[in-house]
PDB file of C-alpha atoms in Angstrom:
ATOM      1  CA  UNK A  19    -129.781  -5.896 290.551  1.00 87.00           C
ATOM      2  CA  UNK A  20    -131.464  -9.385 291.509  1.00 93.00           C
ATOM      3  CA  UNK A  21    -128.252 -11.291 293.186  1.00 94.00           C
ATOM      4  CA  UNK A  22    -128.906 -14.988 295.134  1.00 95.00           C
ATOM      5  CA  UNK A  23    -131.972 -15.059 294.804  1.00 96.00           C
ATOM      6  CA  UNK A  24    -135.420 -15.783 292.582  1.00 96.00           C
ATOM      7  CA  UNK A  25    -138.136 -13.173 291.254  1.00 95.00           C
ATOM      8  CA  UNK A  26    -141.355 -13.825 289.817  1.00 95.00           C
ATOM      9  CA  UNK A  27    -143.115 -11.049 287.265  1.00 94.00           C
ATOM     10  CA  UNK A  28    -146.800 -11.441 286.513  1.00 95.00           C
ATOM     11  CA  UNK A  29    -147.941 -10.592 283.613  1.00 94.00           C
ATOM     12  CA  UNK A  30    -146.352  -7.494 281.725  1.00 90.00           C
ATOM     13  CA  UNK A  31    -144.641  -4.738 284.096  1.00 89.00           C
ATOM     14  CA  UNK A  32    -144.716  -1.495 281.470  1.00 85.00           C
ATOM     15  CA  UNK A  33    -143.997   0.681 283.851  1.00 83.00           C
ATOM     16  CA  UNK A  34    -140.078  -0.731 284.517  1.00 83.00           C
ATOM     17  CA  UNK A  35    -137.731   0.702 281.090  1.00 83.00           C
ATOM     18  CA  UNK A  36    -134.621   0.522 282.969  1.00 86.00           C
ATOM     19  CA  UNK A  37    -131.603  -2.387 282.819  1.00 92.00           C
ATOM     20  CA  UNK A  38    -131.829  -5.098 284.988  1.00 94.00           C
ATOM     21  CA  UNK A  39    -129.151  -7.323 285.891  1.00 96.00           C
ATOM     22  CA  UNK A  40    -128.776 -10.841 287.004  1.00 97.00           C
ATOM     23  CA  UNK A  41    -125.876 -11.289 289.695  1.00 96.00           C
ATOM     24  CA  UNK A  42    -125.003 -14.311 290.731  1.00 96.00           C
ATOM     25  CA  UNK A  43    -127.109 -17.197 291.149  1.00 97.00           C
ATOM     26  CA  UNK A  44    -130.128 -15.032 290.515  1.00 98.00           C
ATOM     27  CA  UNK A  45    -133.514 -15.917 288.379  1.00 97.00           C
ATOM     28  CA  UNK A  46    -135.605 -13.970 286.750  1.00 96.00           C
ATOM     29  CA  UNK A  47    -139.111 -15.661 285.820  1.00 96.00           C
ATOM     30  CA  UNK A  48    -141.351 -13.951 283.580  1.00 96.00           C
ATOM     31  CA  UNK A  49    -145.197 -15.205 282.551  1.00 96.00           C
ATOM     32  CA  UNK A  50    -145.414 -13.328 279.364  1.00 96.00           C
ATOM     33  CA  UNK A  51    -142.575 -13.006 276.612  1.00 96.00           C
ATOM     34  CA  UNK A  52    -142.334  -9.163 277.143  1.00 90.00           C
ATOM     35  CA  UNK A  53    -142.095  -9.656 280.677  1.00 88.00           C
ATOM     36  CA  UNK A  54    -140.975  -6.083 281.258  1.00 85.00           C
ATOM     37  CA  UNK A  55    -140.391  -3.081 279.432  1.00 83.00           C
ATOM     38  CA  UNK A  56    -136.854  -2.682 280.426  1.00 86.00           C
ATOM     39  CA  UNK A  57    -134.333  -1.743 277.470  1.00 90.00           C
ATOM     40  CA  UNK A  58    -131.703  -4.853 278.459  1.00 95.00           C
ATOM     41  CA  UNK A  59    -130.703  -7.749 280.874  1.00 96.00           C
ATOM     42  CA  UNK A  60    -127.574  -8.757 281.272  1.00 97.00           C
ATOM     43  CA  UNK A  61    -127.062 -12.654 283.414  1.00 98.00           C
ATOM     44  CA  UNK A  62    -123.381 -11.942 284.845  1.00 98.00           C
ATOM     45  CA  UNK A  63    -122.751 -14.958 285.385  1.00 98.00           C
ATOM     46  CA  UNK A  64    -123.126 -18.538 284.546  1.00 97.00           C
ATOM     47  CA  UNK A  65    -125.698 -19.841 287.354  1.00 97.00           C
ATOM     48  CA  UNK A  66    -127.604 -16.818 286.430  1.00 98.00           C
ATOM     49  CA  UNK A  67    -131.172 -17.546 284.360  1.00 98.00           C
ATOM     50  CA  UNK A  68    -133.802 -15.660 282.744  1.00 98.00           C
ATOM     51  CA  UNK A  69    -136.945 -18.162 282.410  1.00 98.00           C
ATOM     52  CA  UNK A  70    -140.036 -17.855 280.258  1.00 98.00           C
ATOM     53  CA  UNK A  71    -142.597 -19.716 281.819  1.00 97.00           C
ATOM     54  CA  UNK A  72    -145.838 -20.518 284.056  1.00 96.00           C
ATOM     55  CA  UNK A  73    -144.875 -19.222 287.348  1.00 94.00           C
ATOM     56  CA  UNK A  74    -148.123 -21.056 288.958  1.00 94.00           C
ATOM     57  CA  UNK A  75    -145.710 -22.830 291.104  1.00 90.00           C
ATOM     58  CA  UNK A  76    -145.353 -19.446 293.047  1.00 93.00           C
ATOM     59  CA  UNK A  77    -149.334 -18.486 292.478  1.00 95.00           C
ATOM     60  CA  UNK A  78    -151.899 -20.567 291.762  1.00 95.00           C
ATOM     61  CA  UNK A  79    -153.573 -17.664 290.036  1.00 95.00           C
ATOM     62  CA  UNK A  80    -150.410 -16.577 287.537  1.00 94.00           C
ATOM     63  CA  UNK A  81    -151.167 -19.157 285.069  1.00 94.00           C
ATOM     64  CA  UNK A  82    -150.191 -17.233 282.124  1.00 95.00           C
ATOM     65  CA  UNK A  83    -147.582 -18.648 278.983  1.00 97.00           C
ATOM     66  CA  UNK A  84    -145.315 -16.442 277.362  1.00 97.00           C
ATOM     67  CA  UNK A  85    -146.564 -16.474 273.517  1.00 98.00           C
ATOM     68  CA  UNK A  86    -145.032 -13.544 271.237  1.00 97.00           C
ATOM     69  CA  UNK A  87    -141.962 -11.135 270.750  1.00 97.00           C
ATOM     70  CA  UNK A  88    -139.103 -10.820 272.997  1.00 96.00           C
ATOM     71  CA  UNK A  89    -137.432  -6.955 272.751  1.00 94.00           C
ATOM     72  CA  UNK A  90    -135.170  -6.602 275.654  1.00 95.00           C
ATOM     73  CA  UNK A  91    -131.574  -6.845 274.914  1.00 97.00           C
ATOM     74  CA  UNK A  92    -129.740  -9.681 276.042  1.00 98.00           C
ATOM     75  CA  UNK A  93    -126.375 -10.003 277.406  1.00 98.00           C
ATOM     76  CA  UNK A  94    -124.132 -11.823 279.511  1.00 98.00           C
ATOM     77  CA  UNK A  95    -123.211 -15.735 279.756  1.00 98.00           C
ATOM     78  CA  UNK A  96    -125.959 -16.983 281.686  1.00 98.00           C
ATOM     79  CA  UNK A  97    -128.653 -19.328 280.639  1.00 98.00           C
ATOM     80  CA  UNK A  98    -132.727 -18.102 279.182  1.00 98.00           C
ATOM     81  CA  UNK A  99    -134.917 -21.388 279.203  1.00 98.00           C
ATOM     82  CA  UNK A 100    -138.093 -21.390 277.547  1.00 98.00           C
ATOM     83  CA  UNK A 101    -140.243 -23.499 279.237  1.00 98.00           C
ATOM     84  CA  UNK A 102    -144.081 -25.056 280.082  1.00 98.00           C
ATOM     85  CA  UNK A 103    -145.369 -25.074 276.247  1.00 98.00           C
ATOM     86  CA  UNK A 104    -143.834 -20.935 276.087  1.00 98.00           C
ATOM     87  CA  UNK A 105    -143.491 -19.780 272.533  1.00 98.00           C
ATOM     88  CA  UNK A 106    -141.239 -16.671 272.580  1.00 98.00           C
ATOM     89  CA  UNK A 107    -139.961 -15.156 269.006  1.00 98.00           C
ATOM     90  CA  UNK A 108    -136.494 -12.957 270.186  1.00 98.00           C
ATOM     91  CA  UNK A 109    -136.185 -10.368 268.307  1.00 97.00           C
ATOM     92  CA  UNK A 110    -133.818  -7.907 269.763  1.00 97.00           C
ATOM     93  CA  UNK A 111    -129.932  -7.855 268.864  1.00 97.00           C
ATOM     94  CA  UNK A 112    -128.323  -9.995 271.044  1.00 98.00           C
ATOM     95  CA  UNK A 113    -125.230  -9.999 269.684  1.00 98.00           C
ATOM     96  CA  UNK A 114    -123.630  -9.666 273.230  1.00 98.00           C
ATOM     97  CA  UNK A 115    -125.201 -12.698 275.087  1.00 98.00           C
ATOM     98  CA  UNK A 116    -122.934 -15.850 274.902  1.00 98.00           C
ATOM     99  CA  UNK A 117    -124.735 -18.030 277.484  1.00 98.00           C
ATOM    100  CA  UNK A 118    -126.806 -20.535 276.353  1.00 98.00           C
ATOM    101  CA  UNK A 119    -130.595 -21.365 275.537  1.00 98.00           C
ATOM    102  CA  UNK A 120    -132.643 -24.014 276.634  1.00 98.00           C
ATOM    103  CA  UNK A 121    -135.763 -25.158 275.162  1.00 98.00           C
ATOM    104  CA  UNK A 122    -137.892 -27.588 276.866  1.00 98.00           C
ATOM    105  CA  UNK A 123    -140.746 -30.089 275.410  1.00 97.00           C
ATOM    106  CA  UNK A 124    -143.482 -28.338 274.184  1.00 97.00           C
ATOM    107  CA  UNK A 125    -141.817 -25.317 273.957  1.00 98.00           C
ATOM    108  CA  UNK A 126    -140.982 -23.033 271.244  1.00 98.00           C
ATOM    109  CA  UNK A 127    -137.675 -20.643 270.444  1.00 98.00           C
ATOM    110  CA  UNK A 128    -138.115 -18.341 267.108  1.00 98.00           C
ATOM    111  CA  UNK A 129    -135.479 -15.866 265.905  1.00 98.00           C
ATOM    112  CA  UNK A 130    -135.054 -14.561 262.434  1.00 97.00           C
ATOM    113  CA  UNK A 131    -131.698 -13.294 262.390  1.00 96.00           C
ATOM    114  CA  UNK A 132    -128.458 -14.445 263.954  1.00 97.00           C
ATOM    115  CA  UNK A 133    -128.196 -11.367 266.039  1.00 97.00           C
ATOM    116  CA  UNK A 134    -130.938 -12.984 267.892  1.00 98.00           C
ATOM    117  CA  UNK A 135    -129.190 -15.549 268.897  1.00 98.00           C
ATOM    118  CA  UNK A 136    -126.087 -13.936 269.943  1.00 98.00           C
ATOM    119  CA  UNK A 137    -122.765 -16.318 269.858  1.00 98.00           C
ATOM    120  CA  UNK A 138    -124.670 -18.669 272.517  1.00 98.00           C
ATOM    121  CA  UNK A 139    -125.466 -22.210 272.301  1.00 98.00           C
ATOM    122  CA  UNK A 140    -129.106 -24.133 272.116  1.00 98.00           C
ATOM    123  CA  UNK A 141    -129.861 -27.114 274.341  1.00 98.00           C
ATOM    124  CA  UNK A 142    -133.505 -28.374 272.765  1.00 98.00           C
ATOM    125  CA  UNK A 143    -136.080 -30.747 273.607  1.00 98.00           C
ATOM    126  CA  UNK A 144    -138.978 -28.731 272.079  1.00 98.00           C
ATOM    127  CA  UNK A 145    -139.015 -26.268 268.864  1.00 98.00           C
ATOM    128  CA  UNK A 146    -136.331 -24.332 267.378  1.00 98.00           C
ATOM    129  CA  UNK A 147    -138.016 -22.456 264.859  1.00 98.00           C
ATOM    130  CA  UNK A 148    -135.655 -20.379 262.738  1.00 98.00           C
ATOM    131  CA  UNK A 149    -137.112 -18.237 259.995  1.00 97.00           C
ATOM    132  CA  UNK A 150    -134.390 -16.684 257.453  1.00 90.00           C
ATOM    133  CA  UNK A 151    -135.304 -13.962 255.468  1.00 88.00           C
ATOM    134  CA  UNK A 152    -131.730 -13.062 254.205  1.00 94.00           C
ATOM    135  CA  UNK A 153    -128.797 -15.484 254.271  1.00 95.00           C
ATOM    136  CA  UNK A 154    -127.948 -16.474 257.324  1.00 94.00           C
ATOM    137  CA  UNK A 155    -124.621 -18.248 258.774  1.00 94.00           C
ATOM    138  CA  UNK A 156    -125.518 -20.295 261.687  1.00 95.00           C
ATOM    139  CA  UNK A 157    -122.659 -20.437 263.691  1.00 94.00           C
ATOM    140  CA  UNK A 158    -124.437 -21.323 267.276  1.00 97.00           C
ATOM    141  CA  UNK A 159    -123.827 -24.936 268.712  1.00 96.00           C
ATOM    142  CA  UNK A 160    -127.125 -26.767 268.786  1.00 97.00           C
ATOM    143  CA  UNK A 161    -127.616 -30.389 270.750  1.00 97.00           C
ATOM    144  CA  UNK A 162    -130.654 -31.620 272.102  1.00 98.00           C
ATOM    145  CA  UNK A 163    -133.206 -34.004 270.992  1.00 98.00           C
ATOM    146  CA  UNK A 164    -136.136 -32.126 269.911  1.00 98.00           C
ATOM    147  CA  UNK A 165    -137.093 -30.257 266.486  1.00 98.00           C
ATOM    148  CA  UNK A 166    -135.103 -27.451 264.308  1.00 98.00           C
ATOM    149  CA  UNK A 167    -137.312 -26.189 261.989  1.00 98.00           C
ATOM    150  CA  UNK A 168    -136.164 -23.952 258.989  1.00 98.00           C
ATOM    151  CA  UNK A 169    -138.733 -21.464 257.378  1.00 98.00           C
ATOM    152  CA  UNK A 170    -137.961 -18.325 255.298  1.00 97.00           C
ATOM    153  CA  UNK A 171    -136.933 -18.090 251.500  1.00 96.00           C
ATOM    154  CA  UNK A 172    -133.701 -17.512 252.263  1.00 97.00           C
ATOM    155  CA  UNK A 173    -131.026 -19.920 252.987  1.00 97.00           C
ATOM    156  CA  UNK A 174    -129.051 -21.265 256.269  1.00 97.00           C
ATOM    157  CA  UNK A 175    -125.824 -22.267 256.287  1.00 94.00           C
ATOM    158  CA  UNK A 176    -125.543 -24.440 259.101  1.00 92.00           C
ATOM    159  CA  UNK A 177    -121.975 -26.370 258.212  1.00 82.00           C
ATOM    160  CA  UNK A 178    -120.773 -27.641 262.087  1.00 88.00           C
ATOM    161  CA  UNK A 179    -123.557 -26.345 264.242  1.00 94.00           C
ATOM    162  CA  UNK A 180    -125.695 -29.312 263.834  1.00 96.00           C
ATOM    163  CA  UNK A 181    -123.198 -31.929 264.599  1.00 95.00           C
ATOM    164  CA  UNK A 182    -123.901 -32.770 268.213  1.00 96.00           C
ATOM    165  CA  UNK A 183    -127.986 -32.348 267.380  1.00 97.00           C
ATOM    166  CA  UNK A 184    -129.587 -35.664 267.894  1.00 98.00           C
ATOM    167  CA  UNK A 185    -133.178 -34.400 266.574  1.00 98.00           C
ATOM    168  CA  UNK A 186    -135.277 -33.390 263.554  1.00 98.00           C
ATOM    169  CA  UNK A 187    -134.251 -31.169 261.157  1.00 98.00           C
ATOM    170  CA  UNK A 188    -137.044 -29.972 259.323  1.00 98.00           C
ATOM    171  CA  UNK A 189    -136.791 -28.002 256.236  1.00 98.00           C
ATOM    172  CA  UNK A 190    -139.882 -26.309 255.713  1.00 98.00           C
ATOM    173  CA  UNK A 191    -139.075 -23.395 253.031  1.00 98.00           C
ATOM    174  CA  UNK A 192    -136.141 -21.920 251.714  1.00 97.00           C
ATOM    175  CA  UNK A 193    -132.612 -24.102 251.805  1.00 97.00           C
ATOM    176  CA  UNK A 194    -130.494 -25.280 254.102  1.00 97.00           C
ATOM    177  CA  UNK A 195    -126.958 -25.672 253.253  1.00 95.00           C
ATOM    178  CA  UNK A 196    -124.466 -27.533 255.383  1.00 92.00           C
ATOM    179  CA  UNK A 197    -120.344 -28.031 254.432  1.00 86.00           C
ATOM    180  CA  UNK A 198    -118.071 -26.127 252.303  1.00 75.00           C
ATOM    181  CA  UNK A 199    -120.099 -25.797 249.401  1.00 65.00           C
ATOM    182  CA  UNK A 200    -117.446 -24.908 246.915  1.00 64.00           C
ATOM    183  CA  UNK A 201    -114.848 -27.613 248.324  1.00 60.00           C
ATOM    184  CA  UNK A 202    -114.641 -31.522 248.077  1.00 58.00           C
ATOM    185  CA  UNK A 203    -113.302 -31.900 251.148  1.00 63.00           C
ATOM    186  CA  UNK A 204    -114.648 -30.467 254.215  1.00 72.00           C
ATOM    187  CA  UNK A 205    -118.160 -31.594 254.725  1.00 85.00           C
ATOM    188  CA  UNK A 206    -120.659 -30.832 257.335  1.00 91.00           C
ATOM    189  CA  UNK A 207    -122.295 -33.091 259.677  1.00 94.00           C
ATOM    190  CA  UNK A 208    -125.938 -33.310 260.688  1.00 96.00           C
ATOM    191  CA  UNK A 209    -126.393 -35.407 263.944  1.00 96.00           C
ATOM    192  CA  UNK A 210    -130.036 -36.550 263.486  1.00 97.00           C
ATOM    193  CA  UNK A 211    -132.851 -36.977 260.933  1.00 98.00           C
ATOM    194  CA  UNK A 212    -133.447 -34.431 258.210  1.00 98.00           C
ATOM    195  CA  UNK A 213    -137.031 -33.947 256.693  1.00 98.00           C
ATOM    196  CA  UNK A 214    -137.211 -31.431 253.605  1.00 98.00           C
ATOM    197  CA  UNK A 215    -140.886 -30.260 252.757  1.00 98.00           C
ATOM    198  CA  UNK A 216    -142.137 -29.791 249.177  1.00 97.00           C
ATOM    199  CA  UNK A 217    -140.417 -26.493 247.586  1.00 97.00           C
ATOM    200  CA  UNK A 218    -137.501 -26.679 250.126  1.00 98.00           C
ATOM    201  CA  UNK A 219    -133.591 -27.754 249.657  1.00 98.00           C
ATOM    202  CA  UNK A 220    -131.313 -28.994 251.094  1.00 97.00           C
ATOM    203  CA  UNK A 221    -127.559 -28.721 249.630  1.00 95.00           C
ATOM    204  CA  UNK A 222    -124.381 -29.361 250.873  1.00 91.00           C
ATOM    205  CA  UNK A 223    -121.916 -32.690 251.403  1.00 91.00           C
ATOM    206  CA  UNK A 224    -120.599 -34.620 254.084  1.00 92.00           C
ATOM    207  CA  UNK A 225    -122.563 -36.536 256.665  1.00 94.00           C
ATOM    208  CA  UNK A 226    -126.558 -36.826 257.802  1.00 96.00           C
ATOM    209  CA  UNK A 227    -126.383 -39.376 261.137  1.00 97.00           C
ATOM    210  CA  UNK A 228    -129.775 -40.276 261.198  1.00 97.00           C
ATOM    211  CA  UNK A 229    -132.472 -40.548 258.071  1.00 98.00           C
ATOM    212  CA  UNK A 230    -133.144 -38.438 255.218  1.00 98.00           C
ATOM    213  CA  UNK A 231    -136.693 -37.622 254.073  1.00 98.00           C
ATOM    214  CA  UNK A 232    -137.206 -35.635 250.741  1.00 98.00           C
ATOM    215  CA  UNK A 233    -140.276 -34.724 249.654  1.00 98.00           C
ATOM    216  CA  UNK A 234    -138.536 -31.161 248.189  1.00 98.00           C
ATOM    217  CA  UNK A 235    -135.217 -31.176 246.393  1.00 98.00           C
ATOM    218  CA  UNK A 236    -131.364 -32.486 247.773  1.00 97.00           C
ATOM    219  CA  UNK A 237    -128.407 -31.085 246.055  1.00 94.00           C
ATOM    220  CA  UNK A 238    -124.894 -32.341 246.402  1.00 90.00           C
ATOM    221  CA  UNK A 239    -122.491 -29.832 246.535  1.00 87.00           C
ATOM    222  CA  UNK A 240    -118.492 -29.363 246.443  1.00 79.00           C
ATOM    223  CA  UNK A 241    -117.563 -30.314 243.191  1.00 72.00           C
ATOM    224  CA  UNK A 242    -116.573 -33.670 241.579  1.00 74.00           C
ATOM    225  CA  UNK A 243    -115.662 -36.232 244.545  1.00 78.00           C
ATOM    226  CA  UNK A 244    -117.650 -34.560 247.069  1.00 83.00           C
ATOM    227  CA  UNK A 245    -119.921 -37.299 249.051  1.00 88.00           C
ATOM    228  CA  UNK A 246    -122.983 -36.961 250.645  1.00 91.00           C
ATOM    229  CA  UNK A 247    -122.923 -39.913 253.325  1.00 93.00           C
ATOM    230  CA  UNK A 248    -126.280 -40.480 254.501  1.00 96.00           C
ATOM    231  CA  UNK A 249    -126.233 -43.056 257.711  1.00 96.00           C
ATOM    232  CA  UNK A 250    -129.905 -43.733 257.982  1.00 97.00           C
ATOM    233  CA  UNK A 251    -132.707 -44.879 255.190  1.00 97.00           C
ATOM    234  CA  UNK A 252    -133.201 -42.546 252.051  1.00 96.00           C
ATOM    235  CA  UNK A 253    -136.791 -42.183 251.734  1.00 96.00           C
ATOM    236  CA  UNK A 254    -138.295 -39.714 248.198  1.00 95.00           C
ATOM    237  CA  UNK A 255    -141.454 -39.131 248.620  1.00 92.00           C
ATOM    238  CA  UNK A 256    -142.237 -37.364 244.356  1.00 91.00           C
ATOM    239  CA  UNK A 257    -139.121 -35.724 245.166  1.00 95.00           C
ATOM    240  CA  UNK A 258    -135.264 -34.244 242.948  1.00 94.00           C
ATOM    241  CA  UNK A 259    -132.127 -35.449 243.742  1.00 92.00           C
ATOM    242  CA  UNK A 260    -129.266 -33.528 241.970  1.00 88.00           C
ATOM    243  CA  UNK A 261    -125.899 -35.663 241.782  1.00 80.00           C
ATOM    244  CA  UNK A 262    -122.422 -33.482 240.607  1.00 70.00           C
ATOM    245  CA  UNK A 263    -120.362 -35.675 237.746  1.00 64.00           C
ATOM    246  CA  UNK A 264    -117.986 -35.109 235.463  1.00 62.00           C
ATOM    247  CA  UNK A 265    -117.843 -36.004 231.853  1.00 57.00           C
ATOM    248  CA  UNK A 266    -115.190 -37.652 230.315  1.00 56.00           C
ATOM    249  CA  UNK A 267    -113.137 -36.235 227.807  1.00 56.00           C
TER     250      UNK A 267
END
């Protein structure tokens, strides 16, 4: 237990494959992304934090950034911040953490699957890079101003969870789908600019706040009637744009 108070890990501790817990204004700051070898960490409460980042401000000599996987099992409703130019892919099933991630500038969060991410929310201001290999509802809140970044062949369906995001989203491979794609009437909303790489999609209906940039392919969904409102500039760069009509009869 680690309760009111803050604890700094140097480099990789193999020798600890217990639980830890977080209890109560208590933070846990780790150098490395595997930080320990324990099997889970639960943050029991809100004030609670698990940071990724260069603990130099305790040593002078720890200078180490978390790059790589992150195994342990999360849990709990406190906050993990990845942090100081960190890049930390999670990779464990955290289907039981419901606190929230925060991803400072320079910094990088990867998952693959939703399990990764748990139910909690992302505050970002660096790199949310999310890589889907098999379909993939994303049903996490995301604000922030930095960059989401979509790789994998497989698509996202990110409907509502990008409405408060004031960044990039950058479609790099695969699609990204946002709104009911088999209904006229309840579109998605994405808060900021959307940039689709050559070979990607995006497909859906509703609204894009910021600017669209296609250089792959854009889709409207929903059926006849559907709208795809985008608030910014429309800029094709060699790029498709698939409209739905009907023919008259």
């Amino acid at each position: 237990h680690i309760a009111a108070s803050t604890v700094y890990v140097n480099q990789t501790q193999s020798g600890f494959t217990g639980n830890a817990i977080l209890d109560g204004n208590a933070t846990l700051f780790l150098n490395t992304a595997k930080g320990l070898s324990a099997k889970a960490l639960h943050l029991s409460h809100a004030d609670d934090t698990l940071v990724f980042g260069n603990a130099s401000q305790f040593n002078s000599a720890w200078t180490s950034i978390p790059q790589g996987d992150q195994g342990i099992l999360l849990s709990g409703i406190g906050n993990v911040s990845v942090q100081d130019g960190s890049d930390v892919n999670f990779i464990a099933d955290n289907s039981n953490f419901s606190g929230r991630f925060t991803v400072a500038d320079r910094s990088v969060l990867r998952a693959s699957q939703a399990i990764n991410l748990g139910s909690a929310s992302s505050d970002n201001a660096g790199s949310v890079v999310l890589s889907a290999s098999s379909n993939w509802a994303l049903t996490n809140a995301l604000k922030g101003s930095g960059t989401l970044i979509k790789e994998g062949s497989a698509t996202l369906h990110a409907d509502q969870s990008l409405a408060a995001f004031s960044g990039t989203t950058q479609i790099k491979a695969g699609t990204l789908a946002f709104g009911n794609t088999n209904a006229t009437t309840d579109g998605g909303t994405i808060g900021g600019n959307v940039t689709v790489d050559n070979g990607a999609v995006l497909v859906g209906h509703g609204l894009i706040k910021g600017a669209l940039n296609n250089a792959g392919a854009v889709r409207l969904s929903g059926g006849p009637g559907a709208a795809l409102v985008v608030a910014g500039n429309y800029m094709s760069n060699r790029a498709l744009l698939y409209l739905t009509t009907t023919l008259a009869t």
